[in-house]
PDB file of C-alpha atoms in Angstrom:
ATOM      1  CA  TRP A   1     178.551  12.037 -64.858  1.00 50.00           C
ATOM      2  CA  LEU A   2     177.660  12.197 -61.158  1.00 58.00           C
ATOM      3  CA  THR A   3     180.036  15.126 -60.708  1.00 70.00           C
ATOM      4  CA  ASN A   4     178.728  17.088 -63.693  1.00 76.00           C
ATOM      5  CA  PRO A   5     177.406  20.466 -62.440  1.00 77.00           C
ATOM      6  CA  VAL A   6     174.583  20.348 -65.003  1.00 78.00           C
ATOM      7  CA  TYR A   7     172.893  17.494 -63.126  1.00 73.00           C
ATOM      8  CA  ARG A   8     173.109  19.547 -59.938  1.00 75.00           C
ATOM      9  CA  GLY A   9     171.319  22.572 -61.347  1.00 79.00           C
ATOM     10  CA  ASP A  10     174.525  24.532 -61.950  1.00 81.00           C
ATOM     11  CA  LEU A  11     176.296  25.955 -64.965  1.00 82.00           C
ATOM     12  CA  ALA A  12     180.036  25.375 -65.436  1.00 80.00           C
ATOM     13  CA  TYR A  13     182.250  27.582 -67.591  1.00 76.00           C
ATOM     14  CA  HIS A  14     185.402  26.481 -69.408  1.00 72.00           C
ATOM     15  CA  ASN A  15     187.546  28.372 -66.900  1.00 73.00           C
ATOM     16  CA  GLY A  16     186.236  26.129 -64.116  1.00 71.00           C
ATOM     17  CA  GLU A  17     183.912  28.653 -62.512  1.00 76.00           C
ATOM     18  CA  VAL A  18     180.474  27.359 -61.532  1.00 78.00           C
ATOM     19  CA  ILE A  19     177.254  29.364 -61.245  1.00 79.00           C
ATOM     20  CA  SER A  20     174.729  27.798 -58.880  1.00 76.00           C
ATOM     21  CA  ASP A  21     171.008  27.252 -59.375  1.00 75.00           C
ATOM     22  CA  THR A  22     170.731  28.160 -63.047  1.00 81.00           C
ATOM     23  CA  HIS A  23     168.135  25.440 -63.752  1.00 81.00           C
ATOM     24  CA  SER A  24     166.265  22.540 -62.138  1.00 81.00           C
ATOM     25  CA  ALA A  25     168.561  19.887 -60.688  1.00 77.00           C
ATOM     26  CA  ILE A  26     168.399  16.118 -61.119  1.00 74.00           C
ATOM     27  CA  LEU A  27     170.493  15.571 -57.974  1.00 71.00           C
ATOM     28  CA  ASP A  28     169.656  17.656 -54.924  1.00 72.00           C
ATOM     29  CA  ARG A  29     172.402  19.327 -52.891  1.00 69.00           C
ATOM     30  CA  GLU A  30     172.532  16.720 -50.135  1.00 66.00           C
ATOM     31  CA  GLU A  31     172.765  13.861 -52.641  1.00 65.00           C
ATOM     32  CA  ALA A  32     175.513  15.676 -54.534  1.00 70.00           C
ATOM     33  CA  ALA A  33     177.491  16.320 -51.344  1.00 68.00           C
ATOM     34  CA  GLN A  34     177.247  12.648 -50.360  1.00 61.00           C
ATOM     35  CA  ILE A  35     178.411  11.584 -53.826  1.00 59.00           C
ATOM     36  CA  ASP A  36     181.386  13.958 -53.689  1.00 67.00           C
ATOM     37  CA  ARG A  37     182.412  12.678 -50.276  1.00 59.00           C
ATOM     38  CA  LEU A  38     182.196   9.013 -51.276  1.00 56.00           C
ATOM     39  CA  LEU A  39     184.052   9.566 -54.545  1.00 55.00           C
ATOM     40  CA  HIS A  40     186.814  11.417 -52.703  1.00 58.00           C
ATOM     41  CA  ARG A  41     187.051   8.636 -50.134  1.00 53.00           C
ATOM     42  CA  ASN A  42     187.138   5.828 -52.704  1.00 53.00           C
ATOM     43  CA  ARG A  43     189.718   7.673 -54.800  1.00 56.00           C
ATOM     44  CA  GLN A  44     192.239   6.993 -52.033  1.00 53.00           C
ATOM     45  CA  LEU A  45     191.709   3.220 -52.236  1.00 53.00           C
ATOM     46  CA  PRO A  46     193.473   0.774 -54.575  1.00 55.00           C
ATOM     47  CA  PRO A  47     191.699   0.114 -57.894  1.00 51.00           C
ATOM     48  CA  ARG A  48     188.851  -2.420 -57.854  1.00 49.00           C
ATOM     49  CA  THR A  49     188.529  -2.418 -54.064  1.00 49.00           C
ATOM     50  CA  ALA A  50     185.978   0.377 -53.638  1.00 47.00           C
ATOM     51  CA  SER A  51     183.141  -2.075 -54.369  1.00 50.00           C
ATOM     52  CA  ALA A  52     184.878  -5.315 -53.365  1.00 63.00           C
ATOM     53  CA  PRO A  53     182.639  -7.869 -51.605  1.00 78.00           C
ATOM     54  CA  ARG A  54     184.861  -8.110 -48.500  1.00 89.00           C
ATOM     55  CA  SER A  55     184.846  -5.288 -45.994  1.00 91.00           C
ATOM     56  CA  LEU A  56     188.627  -5.281 -45.444  1.00 93.00           C
ATOM     57  CA  ALA A  57     189.562  -5.341 -49.136  1.00 91.00           C
ATOM     58  CA  GLY A  58     192.041  -2.594 -49.976  1.00 89.00           C
ATOM     59  CA  LEU A  59     192.477  -1.480 -46.366  1.00 93.00           C
ATOM     60  CA  VAL A  60     195.100  -3.867 -44.974  1.00 95.00           C
ATOM     61  CA  ILE A  61     198.872  -3.599 -45.398  1.00 95.00           C
ATOM     62  CA  CYS A  62     201.624  -5.811 -44.023  1.00 95.00           C
ATOM     63  CA  GLY A  63     203.734  -3.949 -41.487  1.00 93.00           C
ATOM     64  CA  GLU A  64     206.684  -6.247 -42.180  1.00 91.00           C
ATOM     65  CA  CYS A  65     207.053  -5.786 -45.951  1.00 94.00           C
ATOM     66  CA  GLN A  66     204.715  -2.779 -46.451  1.00 93.00           C
ATOM     67  CA  SER A  67     202.845  -4.635 -49.186  1.00 95.00           C
ATOM     68  CA  ALA A  68     199.112  -4.238 -49.611  1.00 94.00           C
ATOM     69  CA  MET A  69     197.234  -7.388 -48.666  1.00 95.00           C
ATOM     70  CA  THR A  70     194.560  -9.011 -50.775  1.00 93.00           C
ATOM     71  CA  VAL A  71     191.720 -11.318 -49.792  1.00 93.00           C
ATOM     72  CA  THR A  72     192.107 -14.852 -51.150  1.00 92.00           C
ATOM     73  CA  SER A  73     189.855 -17.871 -50.747  1.00 90.00           C
ATOM     74  CA  VAL A  74     190.849 -21.501 -50.302  1.00 87.00           C
ATOM     75  CA  THR A  75     188.638 -24.575 -50.493  1.00 82.00           C
ATOM     76  CA  LYS A  76     189.619 -28.086 -49.536  1.00 75.00           C
ATOM     77  CA  PRO A  77     188.930 -31.056 -51.833  1.00 73.00           C
ATOM     78  CA  ARG A  78     185.390 -32.446 -51.555  1.00 71.00           C
ATOM     79  CA  ARG A  79     184.439 -29.698 -49.117  1.00 69.00           C
ATOM     80  CA  GLN A  80     182.217 -26.734 -49.872  1.00 73.00           C
ATOM     81  CA  GLN A  81     183.436 -24.559 -47.024  1.00 79.00           C
ATOM     82  CA  GLU A  82     185.499 -21.567 -48.099  1.00 84.00           C
ATOM     83  CA  TYR A  83     188.446 -20.290 -46.072  1.00 89.00           C
ATOM     84  CA  LEU A  84     189.469 -16.661 -46.463  1.00 93.00           C
ATOM     85  CA  TYR A  85     192.970 -15.295 -45.945  1.00 95.00           C
ATOM     86  CA  LEU A  86     194.761 -11.981 -46.250  1.00 95.00           C
ATOM     87  CA  ARG A  87     198.119 -12.295 -48.003  1.00 94.00           C
ATOM     88  CA  PRO A  88     200.661  -9.688 -49.193  1.00 94.00           C
ATOM     89  CA  ILE A  89     200.420  -8.937 -52.902  1.00 93.00           C
ATOM     90  CA  ASN A  90     204.043  -7.975 -53.591  1.00 92.00           C
ATOM     91  CA  CYS A  91     206.088  -9.233 -50.667  1.00 93.00           C
ATOM     92  CA  PRO A  92     209.836  -8.840 -51.446  1.00 92.00           C
ATOM     93  CA  LYS A  93     210.961 -11.006 -48.536  1.00 91.00           C
ATOM     94  CA  SER A  94     212.168 -14.594 -48.702  1.00 89.00           C
ATOM     95  CA  PRO A  95     210.435 -16.508 -47.351  1.00 89.00           C
ATOM     96  CA  LYS A  96     207.405 -14.348 -48.019  1.00 91.00           C
ATOM     97  CA  CYS A  97     205.258 -13.030 -45.198  1.00 92.00           C
ATOM     98  CA  ARG A  98     202.630 -15.610 -44.384  1.00 91.00           C
ATOM     99  CA  ALA A  99     198.919 -15.185 -44.961  1.00 94.00           C
ATOM    100  CA  ILE A 100     196.620 -14.464 -42.020  1.00 95.00           C
ATOM    101  CA  ALA A 101     193.074 -15.724 -41.551  1.00 94.00           C
ATOM    102  CA  TYR A 102     190.612 -13.086 -42.723  1.00 95.00           C
ATOM    103  CA  GLU A 103     188.077 -13.662 -39.943  1.00 94.00           C
ATOM    104  CA  GLN A 104     190.739 -13.169 -37.279  1.00 95.00           C
ATOM    105  CA  VAL A 105     191.730  -9.811 -38.747  1.00 96.00           C
ATOM    106  CA  LEU A 106     188.089  -8.788 -39.132  1.00 95.00           C
ATOM    107  CA  GLU A 107     187.314  -9.660 -35.513  1.00 95.00           C
ATOM    108  CA  LYS A 108     190.372  -7.786 -34.264  1.00 96.00           C
ATOM    109  CA  THR A 109     189.521  -4.781 -36.450  1.00 96.00           C
ATOM    110  CA  ILE A 110     186.047  -4.556 -34.935  1.00 95.00           C
ATOM    111  CA  GLN A 111     187.465  -4.835 -31.418  1.00 95.00           C
ATOM    112  CA  SER A 112     190.027  -2.124 -32.136  1.00 95.00           C
ATOM    113  CA  ILE A 113     187.624   0.325 -33.753  1.00 94.00           C
ATOM    114  CA  CYS A 114     185.218  -0.042 -30.821  1.00 94.00           C
ATOM    115  CA  GLN A 115     188.026   0.800 -28.404  1.00 94.00           C
ATOM    116  CA  GLU A 116     190.049   3.355 -30.347  1.00 94.00           C
ATOM    117  CA  LEU A 117     187.583   5.371 -32.424  1.00 90.00           C
ATOM    118  CA  PRO A 118     185.874   7.181 -29.512  1.00 88.00           C
ATOM    119  CA  ARG A 119     189.288   8.125 -28.081  1.00 88.00           C
ATOM    120  CA  ALA A 120     190.514   9.336 -31.470  1.00 86.00           C
ATOM    121  CA  VAL A 121     187.425  11.492 -32.007  1.00 82.00           C
ATOM    122  CA  THR A 122     187.612  12.904 -28.476  1.00 81.00           C
ATOM    123  CA  GLY A 123     191.189  13.989 -29.133  1.00 75.00           C
ATOM    124  CA  MET A 124     190.268  15.837 -32.317  1.00 71.00           C
ATOM    125  CA  ASN A 125     190.022  19.592 -32.493  1.00 68.00           C
ATOM    126  CA  ILE A 126     186.530  19.653 -33.984  1.00 65.00           C
ATOM    127  CA  PRO A 127     185.329  23.149 -34.914  1.00 66.00           C
ATOM    128  CA  ASN A 128     181.955  24.499 -33.888  1.00 72.00           C
ATOM    129  CA  LEU A 129     180.042  23.272 -36.922  1.00 72.00           C
ATOM    130  CA  ASP A 130     176.953  25.306 -36.098  1.00 75.00           C
ATOM    131  CA  GLY A 131     179.075  28.444 -36.029  1.00 83.00           C
ATOM    132  CA  VAL A 132     180.800  27.549 -39.297  1.00 84.00           C
ATOM    133  CA  LYS A 133     177.470  26.851 -41.005  1.00 84.00           C
ATOM    134  CA  GLN A 134     175.981  30.075 -39.671  1.00 88.00           C
ATOM    135  CA  SER A 135     178.954  32.059 -40.960  1.00 92.00           C
ATOM    136  CA  LEU A 136     178.759  30.507 -44.426  1.00 91.00           C
ATOM    137  CA  ASN A 137     174.995  31.020 -44.633  1.00 90.00           C
ATOM    138  CA  SER A 138     175.426  34.629 -43.538  1.00 94.00           C
ATOM    139  CA  GLN A 139     177.973  35.237 -46.293  1.00 95.00           C
ATOM    140  CA  ILE A 140     175.673  33.639 -48.862  1.00 92.00           C
ATOM    141  CA  GLU A 141     172.715  35.758 -47.767  1.00 93.00           C
ATOM    142  CA  GLY A 142     174.833  38.912 -47.894  1.00 95.00           C
ATOM    143  CA  LYS A 143     175.888  38.247 -51.473  1.00 93.00           C
ATOM    144  CA  GLN A 144     172.317  37.378 -52.469  1.00 92.00           C
ATOM    145  CA  ASP A 145     171.158  40.710 -51.021  1.00 94.00           C
ATOM    146  CA  ILE A 146     173.746  42.527 -53.127  1.00 94.00           C
ATOM    147  CA  ILE A 147     172.538  40.728 -56.264  1.00 92.00           C
ATOM    148  CA  ALA A 148     168.962  41.751 -55.437  1.00 92.00           C
ATOM    149  CA  GLU A 149     170.044  45.398 -55.217  1.00 94.00           C
ATOM    150  CA  LEU A 150     171.817  45.441 -58.576  1.00 93.00           C
ATOM    151  CA  GLY A 151     168.565  45.960 -60.470  1.00 92.00           C
ATOM    152  CA  SER A 152     167.725  49.164 -58.608  1.00 93.00           C
ATOM    153  CA  LEU A 153     171.303  50.412 -58.930  1.00 93.00           C
ATOM    154  CA  THR A 154     171.115  49.889 -62.683  1.00 93.00           C
ATOM    155  CA  ALA A 155     167.723  51.584 -62.910  1.00 93.00           C
ATOM    156  CA  SER A 156     168.985  54.608 -60.986  1.00 93.00           C
ATOM    157  CA  GLY A 157     172.049  54.928 -63.200  1.00 92.00           C
ATOM    158  CA  VAL A 158     174.567  54.165 -60.462  1.00 90.00           C
ATOM    159  CA  LEU A 159     175.734  51.111 -62.427  1.00 91.00           C
ATOM    160  CA  ASP A 160     175.561  50.415 -66.125  1.00 93.00           C
ATOM    161  CA  VAL A 161     174.094  47.112 -67.287  1.00 92.00           C
ATOM    162  CA  GLU A 162     177.432  45.591 -68.261  1.00 93.00           C
ATOM    163  CA  THR A 163     179.006  46.357 -64.886  1.00 93.00           C
ATOM    164  CA  ALA A 164     175.951  45.030 -63.036  1.00 93.00           C
ATOM    165  CA  ASP A 165     175.973  41.794 -65.040  1.00 91.00           C
ATOM    166  CA  LEU A 166     179.672  41.306 -64.386  1.00 92.00           C
ATOM    167  CA  ARG A 167     179.172  41.946 -60.681  1.00 93.00           C
ATOM    168  CA  ALA A 168     176.244  39.501 -60.546  1.00 91.00           C
ATOM    169  CA  TYR A 169     178.320  36.850 -62.305  1.00 90.00           C
ATOM    170  CA  LYS A 170     181.136  37.292 -59.801  1.00 91.00           C
ATOM    171  CA  LEU A 171     178.784  37.147 -56.826  1.00 93.00           C
ATOM    172  CA  ARG A 172     177.040  34.000 -58.074  1.00 89.00           C
ATOM    173  CA  THR A 173     180.426  32.339 -58.510  1.00 90.00           C
ATOM    174  CA  GLU A 174     181.355  33.242 -54.927  1.00 92.00           C
ATOM    175  CA  ILE A 175     177.979  31.968 -53.689  1.00 90.00           C
ATOM    176  CA  SER A 176     178.572  28.668 -55.473  1.00 86.00           C
ATOM    177  CA  GLN A 177     181.951  28.302 -53.779  1.00 87.00           C
ATOM    178  CA  LEU A 178     180.443  29.026 -50.362  1.00 90.00           C
ATOM    179  CA  GLN A 179     177.658  26.513 -50.974  1.00 83.00           C
ATOM    180  CA  THR A 180     180.273  23.903 -51.857  1.00 79.00           C
ATOM    181  CA  GLN A 181     182.021  24.549 -48.538  1.00 82.00           C
ATOM    182  CA  LEU A 182     178.693  24.327 -46.740  1.00 79.00           C
ATOM    183  CA  ARG A 183     177.794  20.994 -48.328  1.00 71.00           C
ATOM    184  CA  ALA A 184     181.216  19.566 -47.485  1.00 69.00           C
ATOM    185  CA  LEU A 185     180.685  20.010 -43.739  1.00 71.00           C
ATOM    186  CA  PRO A 186     179.838  16.856 -41.753  1.00 62.00           C
ATOM    187  CA  PRO A 187     176.045  16.425 -41.741  1.00 51.00           C
ATOM    188  CA  VAL A 188     175.974  14.961 -38.227  1.00 53.00           C
ATOM    189  CA  ASN A 189     177.911  15.013 -34.988  1.00 67.00           C
ATOM    190  CA  LEU A 190     181.043  12.895 -35.397  1.00 72.00           C
ATOM    191  CA  GLN A 191     181.265  12.191 -31.675  1.00 74.00           C
ATOM    192  CA  ALA A 192     177.727  10.799 -31.649  1.00 76.00           C
ATOM    193  CA  ILE A 193     178.555   8.526 -34.584  1.00 80.00           C
ATOM    194  CA  ALA A 194     181.723   7.331 -32.854  1.00 82.00           C
ATOM    195  CA  GLN A 195     179.743   6.332 -29.786  1.00 83.00           C
ATOM    196  CA  THR A 196     177.234   4.422 -31.908  1.00 83.00           C
ATOM    197  CA  VAL A 197     179.800   2.429 -33.865  1.00 86.00           C
ATOM    198  CA  SER A 198     181.819   1.638 -30.734  1.00 89.00           C
ATOM    199  CA  ILE A 199     179.192  -0.954 -29.784  1.00 90.00           C
ATOM    200  CA  PRO A 200     180.294  -4.455 -30.934  1.00 90.00           C
ATOM    201  CA  GLN A 201     176.702  -5.490 -31.611  1.00 90.00           C
ATOM    202  CA  PHE A 202     176.446  -2.708 -34.179  1.00 89.00           C
ATOM    203  CA  TRP A 203     179.121  -4.384 -36.315  1.00 90.00           C
ATOM    204  CA  SER A 204     177.844  -7.922 -35.863  1.00 87.00           C
ATOM    205  CA  ASP A 205     174.429  -6.886 -37.185  1.00 87.00           C
ATOM    206  CA  LEU A 206     175.914  -5.551 -40.436  1.00 86.00           C
ATOM    207  CA  SER A 207     176.494  -7.385 -43.691  1.00 86.00           C
ATOM    208  CA  GLU A 208     179.980  -7.395 -45.230  1.00 87.00           C
ATOM    209  CA  SER A 209     179.013  -4.654 -47.692  1.00 84.00           C
ATOM    210  CA  GLU A 210     177.598  -2.528 -44.877  1.00 84.00           C
ATOM    211  CA  ARG A 211     180.749  -3.054 -42.811  1.00 88.00           C
ATOM    212  CA  ARG A 212     182.824  -2.064 -45.832  1.00 87.00           C
ATOM    213  CA  PHE A 213     180.964   1.236 -46.023  1.00 83.00           C
ATOM    214  CA  TYR A 214     181.466   2.088 -42.346  1.00 84.00           C
ATOM    215  CA  PHE A 215     185.095   0.951 -42.223  1.00 89.00           C
ATOM    216  CA  ARG A 216     185.925   3.320 -45.040  1.00 85.00           C
ATOM    217  CA  GLU A 217     184.151   6.174 -43.343  1.00 80.00           C
ATOM    218  CA  PHE A 218     186.758   6.085 -40.575  1.00 85.00           C
ATOM    219  CA  ILE A 219     189.795   3.972 -41.519  1.00 89.00           C
ATOM    220  CA  ARG A 220     192.549   5.036 -43.910  1.00 89.00           C
ATOM    221  CA  HIS A 221     194.328   1.708 -43.634  1.00 93.00           C
ATOM    222  CA  ILE A 222     195.003  -1.174 -41.266  1.00 96.00           C
ATOM    223  CA  GLU A 223     198.587  -2.209 -40.579  1.00 96.00           C
ATOM    224  CA  LEU A 224     199.412  -5.729 -39.417  1.00 95.00           C
ATOM    225  CA  LYS A 225     202.559  -5.788 -37.297  1.00 93.00           C
ATOM    226  CA  ARG A 226     204.137  -9.244 -37.011  1.00 89.00           C
ATOM    227  CA  GLN A 227     206.014 -10.567 -33.996  1.00 85.00           C
ATOM    228  CA  GLY A 228     207.155 -14.066 -34.882  1.00 80.00           C
ATOM    229  CA  GLN A 229     204.034 -16.180 -35.229  1.00 82.00           C
ATOM    230  CA  GLN A 230     201.957 -13.493 -33.532  1.00 89.00           C
ATOM    231  CA  TRP A 231     200.659 -10.249 -34.982  1.00 93.00           C
ATOM    232  CA  GLN A 232     199.177  -6.991 -33.778  1.00 94.00           C
ATOM    233  CA  LEU A 233     196.826  -4.665 -35.587  1.00 94.00           C
ATOM    234  CA  GLN A 234     197.064  -0.876 -35.850  1.00 95.00           C
ATOM    235  CA  LEU A 235     194.259   1.275 -37.212  1.00 95.00           C
ATOM    236  CA  ILE A 236     195.144   4.464 -39.071  1.00 93.00           C
ATOM    237  CA  PHE A 237     192.089   6.724 -39.081  1.00 89.00           C
ATOM    238  CA  ILE A 238     191.323   9.175 -41.863  1.00 81.00           C
ATOM    239  CA  PHE A 239     191.318  12.156 -39.492  1.00 74.00           C
TER     240      PHE A 239
END
């Protein structure tokens, strides 16, 4: 229901076209844009991992067998301490690829994202977001001005009512599409965020659920490359 246009103050037709601001919204535009972005991000993850308690759940794959890796827990008899491991789910090899301690992978992931994310963002061709937003807003205002003029054009006989209504419908649909593009733009400077999350202390102060959120903002998946008993970690960013 979170994606239903009705809750966002819009009206959706059966042909898929959406008319914006037809009634009062339950979700404001910023909330709706955040929901859309998170749903799109989580749609790329394996089932049941979007809200998993461990921050690396659903992100790690084995570079040796290309199997996704799941978080498993082990407890020793008469001991309450829990040991977490990442192991391949469907490893076809024999013997199967061994499990790796979860905390080791988590620590290495944090080290890697602190080192690699700023470089990755610096190398991106990021458009001038202010210019893009200004262009979209200008287009929206232009179409709104045309809608405002339709009444006088109808009154003067330049347009008949049916033509004016059809034109207004078309313009409102185009405005809705432009507003969708506008809401999809990053709300903040990506380079500034990258600098913030490149500080190790930032990650150590987070809970597992908070780390899960930030990992999935930047990481598409994490590949563990094995070299005998050793392994290396490669981050694949979403951009």
